[in-house]
mmCIF file of C-alpha atoms and ligand atoms in Angstrom:
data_model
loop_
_atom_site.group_PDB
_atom_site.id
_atom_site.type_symbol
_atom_site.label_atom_id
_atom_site.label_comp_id
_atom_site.label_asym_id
_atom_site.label_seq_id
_atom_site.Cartn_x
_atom_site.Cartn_y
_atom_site.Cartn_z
ATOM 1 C CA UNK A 150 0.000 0.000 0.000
ATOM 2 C CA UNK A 151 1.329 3.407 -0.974
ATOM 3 C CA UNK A 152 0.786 6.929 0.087
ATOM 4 C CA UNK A 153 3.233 8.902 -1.712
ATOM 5 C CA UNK A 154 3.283 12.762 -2.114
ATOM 6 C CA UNK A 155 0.391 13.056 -4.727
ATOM 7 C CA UNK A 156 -2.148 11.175 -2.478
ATOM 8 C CA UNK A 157 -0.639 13.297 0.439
ATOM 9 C CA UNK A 158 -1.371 16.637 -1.282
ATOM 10 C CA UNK A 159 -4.750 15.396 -2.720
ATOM 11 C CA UNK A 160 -5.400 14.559 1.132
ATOM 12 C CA UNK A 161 -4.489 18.122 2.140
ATOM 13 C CA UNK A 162 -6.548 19.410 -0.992
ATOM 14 C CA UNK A 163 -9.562 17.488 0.775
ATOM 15 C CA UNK A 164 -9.263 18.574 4.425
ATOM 16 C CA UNK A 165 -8.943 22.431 2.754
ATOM 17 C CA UNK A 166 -12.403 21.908 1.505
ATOM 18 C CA UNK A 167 -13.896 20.674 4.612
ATOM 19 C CA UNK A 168 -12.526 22.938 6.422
ATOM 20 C CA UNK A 169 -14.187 25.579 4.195
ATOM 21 C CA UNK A 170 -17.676 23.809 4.791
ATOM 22 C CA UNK A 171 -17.282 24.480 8.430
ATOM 23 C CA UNK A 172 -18.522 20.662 8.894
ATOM 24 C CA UNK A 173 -16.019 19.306 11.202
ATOM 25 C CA UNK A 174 -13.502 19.968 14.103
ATOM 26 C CA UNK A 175 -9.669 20.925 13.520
ATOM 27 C CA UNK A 176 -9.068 17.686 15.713
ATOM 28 C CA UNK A 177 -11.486 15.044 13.226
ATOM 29 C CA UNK A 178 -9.292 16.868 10.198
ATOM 30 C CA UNK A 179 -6.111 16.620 11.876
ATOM 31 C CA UNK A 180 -7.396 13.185 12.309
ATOM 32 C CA UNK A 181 -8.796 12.426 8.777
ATOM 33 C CA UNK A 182 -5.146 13.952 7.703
ATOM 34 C CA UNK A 183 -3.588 10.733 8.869
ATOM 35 C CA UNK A 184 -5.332 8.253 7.468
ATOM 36 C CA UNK A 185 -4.666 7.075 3.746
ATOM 37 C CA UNK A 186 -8.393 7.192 2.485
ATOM 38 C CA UNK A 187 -6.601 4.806 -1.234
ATOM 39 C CA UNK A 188 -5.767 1.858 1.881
ATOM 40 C CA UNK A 189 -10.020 1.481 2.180
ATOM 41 C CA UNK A 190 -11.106 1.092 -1.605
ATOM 42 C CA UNK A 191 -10.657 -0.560 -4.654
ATOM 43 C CA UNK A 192 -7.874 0.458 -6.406
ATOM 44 C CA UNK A 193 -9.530 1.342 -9.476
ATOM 45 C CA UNK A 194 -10.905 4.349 -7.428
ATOM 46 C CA UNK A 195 -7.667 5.463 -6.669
ATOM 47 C CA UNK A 196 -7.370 8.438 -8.376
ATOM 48 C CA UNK A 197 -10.604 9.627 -6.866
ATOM 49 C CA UNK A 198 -9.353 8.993 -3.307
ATOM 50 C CA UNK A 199 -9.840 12.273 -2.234
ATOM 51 C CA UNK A 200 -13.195 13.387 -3.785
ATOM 52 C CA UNK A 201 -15.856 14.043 -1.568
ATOM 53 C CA UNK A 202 -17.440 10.678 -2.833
ATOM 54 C CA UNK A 203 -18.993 7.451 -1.624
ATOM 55 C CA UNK A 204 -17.378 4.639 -3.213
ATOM 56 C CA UNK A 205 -18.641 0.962 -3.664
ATOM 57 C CA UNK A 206 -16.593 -1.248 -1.770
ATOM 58 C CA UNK A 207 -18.136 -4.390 -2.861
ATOM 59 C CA UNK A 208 -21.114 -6.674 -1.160
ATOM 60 C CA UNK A 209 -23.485 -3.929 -2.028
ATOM 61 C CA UNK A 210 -21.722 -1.224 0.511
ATOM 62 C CA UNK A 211 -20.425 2.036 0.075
ATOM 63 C CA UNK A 212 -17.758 3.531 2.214
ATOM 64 C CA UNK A 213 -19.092 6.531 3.580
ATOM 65 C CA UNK A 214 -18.201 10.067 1.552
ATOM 66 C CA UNK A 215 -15.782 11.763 3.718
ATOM 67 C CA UNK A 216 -17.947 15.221 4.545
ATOM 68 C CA UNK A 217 -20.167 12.797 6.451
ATOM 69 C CA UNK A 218 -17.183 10.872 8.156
ATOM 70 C CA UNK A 219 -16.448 14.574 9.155
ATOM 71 C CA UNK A 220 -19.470 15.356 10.447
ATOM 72 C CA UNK A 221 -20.652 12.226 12.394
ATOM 73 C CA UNK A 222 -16.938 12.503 13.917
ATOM 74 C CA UNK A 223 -17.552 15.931 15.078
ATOM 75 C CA UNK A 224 -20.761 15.351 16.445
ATOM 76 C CA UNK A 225 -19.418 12.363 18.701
ATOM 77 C CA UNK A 226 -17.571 14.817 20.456
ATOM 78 C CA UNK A 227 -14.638 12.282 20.820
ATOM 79 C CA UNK A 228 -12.471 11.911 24.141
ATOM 80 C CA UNK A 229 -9.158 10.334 24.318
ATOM 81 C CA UNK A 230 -9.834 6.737 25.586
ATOM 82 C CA UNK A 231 -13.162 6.665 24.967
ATOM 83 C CA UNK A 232 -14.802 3.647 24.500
ATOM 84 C CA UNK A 233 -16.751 3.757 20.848
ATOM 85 C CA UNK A 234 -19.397 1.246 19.328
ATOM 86 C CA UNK A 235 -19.623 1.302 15.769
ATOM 87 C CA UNK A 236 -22.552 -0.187 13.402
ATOM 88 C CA UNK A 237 -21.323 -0.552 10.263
ATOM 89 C CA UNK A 238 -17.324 -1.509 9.874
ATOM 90 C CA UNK A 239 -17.899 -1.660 6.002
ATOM 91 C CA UNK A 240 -14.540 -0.859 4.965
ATOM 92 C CA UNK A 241 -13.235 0.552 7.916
ATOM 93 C CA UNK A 242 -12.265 3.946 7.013
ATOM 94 C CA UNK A 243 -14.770 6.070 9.833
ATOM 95 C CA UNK A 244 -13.501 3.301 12.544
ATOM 96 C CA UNK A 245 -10.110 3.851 11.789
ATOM 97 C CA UNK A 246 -10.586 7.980 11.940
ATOM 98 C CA UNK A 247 -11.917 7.648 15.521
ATOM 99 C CA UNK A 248 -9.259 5.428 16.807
ATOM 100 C CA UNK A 249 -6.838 8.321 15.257
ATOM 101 C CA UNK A 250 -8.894 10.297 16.937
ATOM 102 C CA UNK A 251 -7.456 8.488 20.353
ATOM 103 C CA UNK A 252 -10.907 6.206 20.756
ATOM 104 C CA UNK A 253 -11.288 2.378 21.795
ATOM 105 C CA UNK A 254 -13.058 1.489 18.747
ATOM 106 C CA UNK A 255 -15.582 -2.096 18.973
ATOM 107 C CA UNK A 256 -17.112 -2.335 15.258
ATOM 108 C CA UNK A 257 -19.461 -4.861 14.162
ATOM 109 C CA UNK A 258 -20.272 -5.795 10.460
ATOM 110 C CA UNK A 259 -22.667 -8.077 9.629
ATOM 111 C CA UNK A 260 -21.856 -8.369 5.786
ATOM 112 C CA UNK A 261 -19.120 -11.667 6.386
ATOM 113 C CA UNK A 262 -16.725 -11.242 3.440
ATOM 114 C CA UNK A 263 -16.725 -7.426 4.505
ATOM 115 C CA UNK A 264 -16.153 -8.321 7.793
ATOM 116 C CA UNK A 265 -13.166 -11.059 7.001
ATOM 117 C CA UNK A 266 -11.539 -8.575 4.394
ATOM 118 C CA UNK A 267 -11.866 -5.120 6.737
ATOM 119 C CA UNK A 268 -10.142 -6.848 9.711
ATOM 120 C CA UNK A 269 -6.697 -8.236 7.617
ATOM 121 C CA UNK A 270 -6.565 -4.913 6.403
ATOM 122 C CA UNK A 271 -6.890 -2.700 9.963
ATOM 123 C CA UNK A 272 -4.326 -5.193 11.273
ATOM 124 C CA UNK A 273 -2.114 -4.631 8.867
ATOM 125 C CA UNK A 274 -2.175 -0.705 9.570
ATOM 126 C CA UNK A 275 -1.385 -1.303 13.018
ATOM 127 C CA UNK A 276 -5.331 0.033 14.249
ATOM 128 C CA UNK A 277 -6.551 -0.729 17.361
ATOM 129 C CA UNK A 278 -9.955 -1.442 16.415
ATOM 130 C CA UNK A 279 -11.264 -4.382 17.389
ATOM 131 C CA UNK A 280 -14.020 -5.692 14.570
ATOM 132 C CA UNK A 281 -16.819 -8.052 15.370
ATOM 133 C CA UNK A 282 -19.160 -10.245 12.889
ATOM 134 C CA UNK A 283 -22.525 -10.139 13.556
ATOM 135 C CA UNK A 284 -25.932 -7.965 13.549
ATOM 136 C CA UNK A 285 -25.641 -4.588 15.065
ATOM 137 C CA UNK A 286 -29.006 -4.215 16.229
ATOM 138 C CA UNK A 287 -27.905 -6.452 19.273
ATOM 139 C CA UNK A 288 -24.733 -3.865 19.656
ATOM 140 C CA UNK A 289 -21.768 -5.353 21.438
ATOM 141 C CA UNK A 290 -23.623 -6.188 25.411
ATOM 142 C CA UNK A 291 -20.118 -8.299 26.101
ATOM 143 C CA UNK A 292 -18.403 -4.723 25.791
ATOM 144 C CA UNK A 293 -21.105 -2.109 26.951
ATOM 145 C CA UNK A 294 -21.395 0.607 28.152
ATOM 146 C CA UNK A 295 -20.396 2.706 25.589
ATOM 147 C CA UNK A 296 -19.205 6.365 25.543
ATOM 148 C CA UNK A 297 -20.304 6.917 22.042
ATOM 149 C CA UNK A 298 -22.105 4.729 19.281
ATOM 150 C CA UNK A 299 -22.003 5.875 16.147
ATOM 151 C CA UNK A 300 -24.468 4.005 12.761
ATOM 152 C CA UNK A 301 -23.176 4.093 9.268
ATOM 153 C CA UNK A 302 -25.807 2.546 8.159
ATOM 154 C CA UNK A 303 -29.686 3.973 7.686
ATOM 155 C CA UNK A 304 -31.845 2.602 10.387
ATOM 156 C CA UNK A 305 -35.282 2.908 10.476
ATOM 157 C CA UNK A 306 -36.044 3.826 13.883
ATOM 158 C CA UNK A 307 -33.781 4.372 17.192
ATOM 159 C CA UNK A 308 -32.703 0.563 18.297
ATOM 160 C CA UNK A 309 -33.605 0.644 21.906
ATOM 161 C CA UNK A 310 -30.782 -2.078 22.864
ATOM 162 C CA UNK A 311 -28.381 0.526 21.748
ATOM 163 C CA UNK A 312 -29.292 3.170 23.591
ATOM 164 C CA UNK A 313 -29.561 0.753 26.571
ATOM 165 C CA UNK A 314 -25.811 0.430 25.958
ATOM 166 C CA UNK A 315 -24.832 4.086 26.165
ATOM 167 C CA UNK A 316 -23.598 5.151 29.676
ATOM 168 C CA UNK A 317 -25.082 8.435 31.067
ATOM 169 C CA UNK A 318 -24.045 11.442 29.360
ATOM 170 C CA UNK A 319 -23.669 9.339 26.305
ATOM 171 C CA UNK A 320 -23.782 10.387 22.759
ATOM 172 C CA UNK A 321 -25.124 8.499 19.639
ATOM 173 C CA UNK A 322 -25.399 9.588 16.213
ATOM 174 C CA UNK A 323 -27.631 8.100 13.689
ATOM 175 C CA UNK A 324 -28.887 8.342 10.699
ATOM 176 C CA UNK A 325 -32.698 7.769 10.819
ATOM 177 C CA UNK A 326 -35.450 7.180 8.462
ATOM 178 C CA UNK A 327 -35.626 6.093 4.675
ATOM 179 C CA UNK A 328 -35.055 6.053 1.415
ATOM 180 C CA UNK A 329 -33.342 9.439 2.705
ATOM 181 C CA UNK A 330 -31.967 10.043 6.864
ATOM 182 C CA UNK A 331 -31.861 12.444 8.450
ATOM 183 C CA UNK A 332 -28.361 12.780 10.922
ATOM 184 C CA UNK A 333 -29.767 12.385 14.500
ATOM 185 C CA UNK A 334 -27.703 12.478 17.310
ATOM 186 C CA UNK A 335 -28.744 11.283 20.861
ATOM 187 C CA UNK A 336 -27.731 12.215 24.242
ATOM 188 C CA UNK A 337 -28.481 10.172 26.776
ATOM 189 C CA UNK A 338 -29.368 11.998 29.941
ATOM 190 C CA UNK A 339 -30.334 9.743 32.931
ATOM 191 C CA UNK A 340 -31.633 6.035 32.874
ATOM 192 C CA UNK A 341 -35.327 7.168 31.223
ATOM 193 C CA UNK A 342 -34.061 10.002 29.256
ATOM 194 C CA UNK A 343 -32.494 10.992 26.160
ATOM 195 C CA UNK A 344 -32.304 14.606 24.332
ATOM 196 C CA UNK A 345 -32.571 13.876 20.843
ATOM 197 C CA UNK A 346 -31.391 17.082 17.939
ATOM 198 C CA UNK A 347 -30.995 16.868 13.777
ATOM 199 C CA UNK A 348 -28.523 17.551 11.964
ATOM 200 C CA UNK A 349 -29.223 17.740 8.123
ATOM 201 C CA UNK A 350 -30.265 14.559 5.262
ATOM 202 C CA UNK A 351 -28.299 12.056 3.701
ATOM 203 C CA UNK A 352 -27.906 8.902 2.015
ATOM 204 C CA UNK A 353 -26.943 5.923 3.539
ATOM 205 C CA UNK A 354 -27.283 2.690 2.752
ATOM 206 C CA UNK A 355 -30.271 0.415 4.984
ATOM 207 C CA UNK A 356 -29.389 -0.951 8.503
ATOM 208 C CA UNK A 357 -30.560 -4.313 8.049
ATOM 209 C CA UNK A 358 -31.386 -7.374 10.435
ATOM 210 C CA UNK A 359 -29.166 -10.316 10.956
ATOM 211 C CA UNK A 360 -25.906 -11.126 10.420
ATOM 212 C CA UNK A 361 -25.209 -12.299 6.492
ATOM 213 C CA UNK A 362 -22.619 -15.223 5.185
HETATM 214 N N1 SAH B 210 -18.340 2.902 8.346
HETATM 215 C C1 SAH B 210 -18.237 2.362 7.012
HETATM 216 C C2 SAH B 210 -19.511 2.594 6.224
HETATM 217 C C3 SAH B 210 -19.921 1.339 5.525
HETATM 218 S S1 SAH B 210 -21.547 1.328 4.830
HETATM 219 C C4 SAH B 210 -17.016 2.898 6.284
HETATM 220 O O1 SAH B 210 -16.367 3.835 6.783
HETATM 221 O O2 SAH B 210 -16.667 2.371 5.227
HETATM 222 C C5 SAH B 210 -22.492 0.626 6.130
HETATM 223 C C6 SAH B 210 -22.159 -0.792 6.550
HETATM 224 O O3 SAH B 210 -23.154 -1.190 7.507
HETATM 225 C C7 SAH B 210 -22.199 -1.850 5.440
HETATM 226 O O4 SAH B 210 -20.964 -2.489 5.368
HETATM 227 C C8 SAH B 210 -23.299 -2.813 5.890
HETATM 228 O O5 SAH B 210 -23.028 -4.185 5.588
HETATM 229 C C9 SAH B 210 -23.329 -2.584 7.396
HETATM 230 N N2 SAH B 210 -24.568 -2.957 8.084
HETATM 231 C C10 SAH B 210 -25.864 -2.818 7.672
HETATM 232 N N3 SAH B 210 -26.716 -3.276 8.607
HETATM 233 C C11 SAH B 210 -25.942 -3.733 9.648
HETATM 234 C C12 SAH B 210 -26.238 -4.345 10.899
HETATM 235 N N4 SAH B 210 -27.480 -4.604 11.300
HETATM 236 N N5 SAH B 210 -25.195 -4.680 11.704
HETATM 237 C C13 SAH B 210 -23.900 -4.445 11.331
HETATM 238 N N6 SAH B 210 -23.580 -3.885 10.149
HETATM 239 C C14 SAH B 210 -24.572 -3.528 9.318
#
């Protein structure tokens, strides 16, 4: 895998522009600056690395454009150490962000070859994210609470076992509804309650149920 000076300026080019859309925090880009966006999709995309584009990464998935890496990253609010869920490893790109980002990153996948393929590759980059197989409705309870959860996937309504698995003060973000969501992110405040605020549509694809072979 190579990131030579042309993918290293077309990464600067990138965080220039989302910097000018005022989207994200100067630690997510500082964050996003470090990680070689070519490493997480086919090759024949190469060249258009840097766009601000999803891409198909195979099984029907799309790694997620990076404006919206940016913003669900900023709207997690990330600590150092803190303990992240993800829904939705697909190819690994937004788990790998966070743990630059200093977060314990849990992500489960439920596509298999996705899954198998994703995990080989954030080994080999030395991540810290630890990936999971299996249906993220059920979340990770072996690992919870959670400080964060973030969904890269479209889900149709807020999965109550997740939130379950948010300590206090815990923030989700989601992307609600369909064929369109719209970027919700959840606080929640005490055992009973959660504030819940939107933050703009987008396109994701579904959340679905069970885990796939
Ligand atoms: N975070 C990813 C985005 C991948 S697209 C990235 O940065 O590339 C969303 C992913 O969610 C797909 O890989 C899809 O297979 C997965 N997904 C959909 N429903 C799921 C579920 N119930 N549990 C776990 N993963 C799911």
């Amino acid at each position: 895998m190579i990131d030579n000076f042309k993918h290293q300026g077309a990464r600067e080019k990138m965080i220039d522009l989302l910097r000018k859309k005022n989207i994200a925090s100067e630690q997510v880009l500082l964050a996003m600056k470090q990680v070689p966006r070519q490493f997480f999709i086919d090759s024949v995309f190469e060249k258009y690395a840097y766009d601000d584009k999803a891409f198909s990464i195979g099984e029907g998935q799309t790694i997620s454009q990076p404006s919206t890496v940016a913003i669900q990253s900023t709207l997690l609010d990330v600590v150092q150490g803190d303990k992240i869920l993800e829904v939705g490893t697909g190819s690994g790109y937004q788990a790998h962000v966070l743990h630059k980002l200093g977060a314990k990153v849990f992500s489960v996948e439920r596509q298999k070859i996705l899954f198998k393929k994703t995990r080989i590759l954030l080994n080999s980059l030395g991540s810290s994210v630890q990936t999971f197989y299996g249906d993220g409705y059920a979340g990770l309870p072996q690992h919870a609470p959670f400080d964060k959860i973030i969904v890269t996937c479209g889900a149709p309504v807020i999965p109550a076992t997740l939130v379950a698995q948010l300590k206090t003060g815990g923030i989700m973000v989601i992307p609600l509804g369909h064929p369109q969501q719209v970027m919700t992110r959840i606080i929640r405040k005490n055992e009973n309650d959660v504030d819940i605020t939107a933050h703009g549509n987008f396109h994701f694809v579904p959340m679905l149920g069970k885990k796939s072979v």
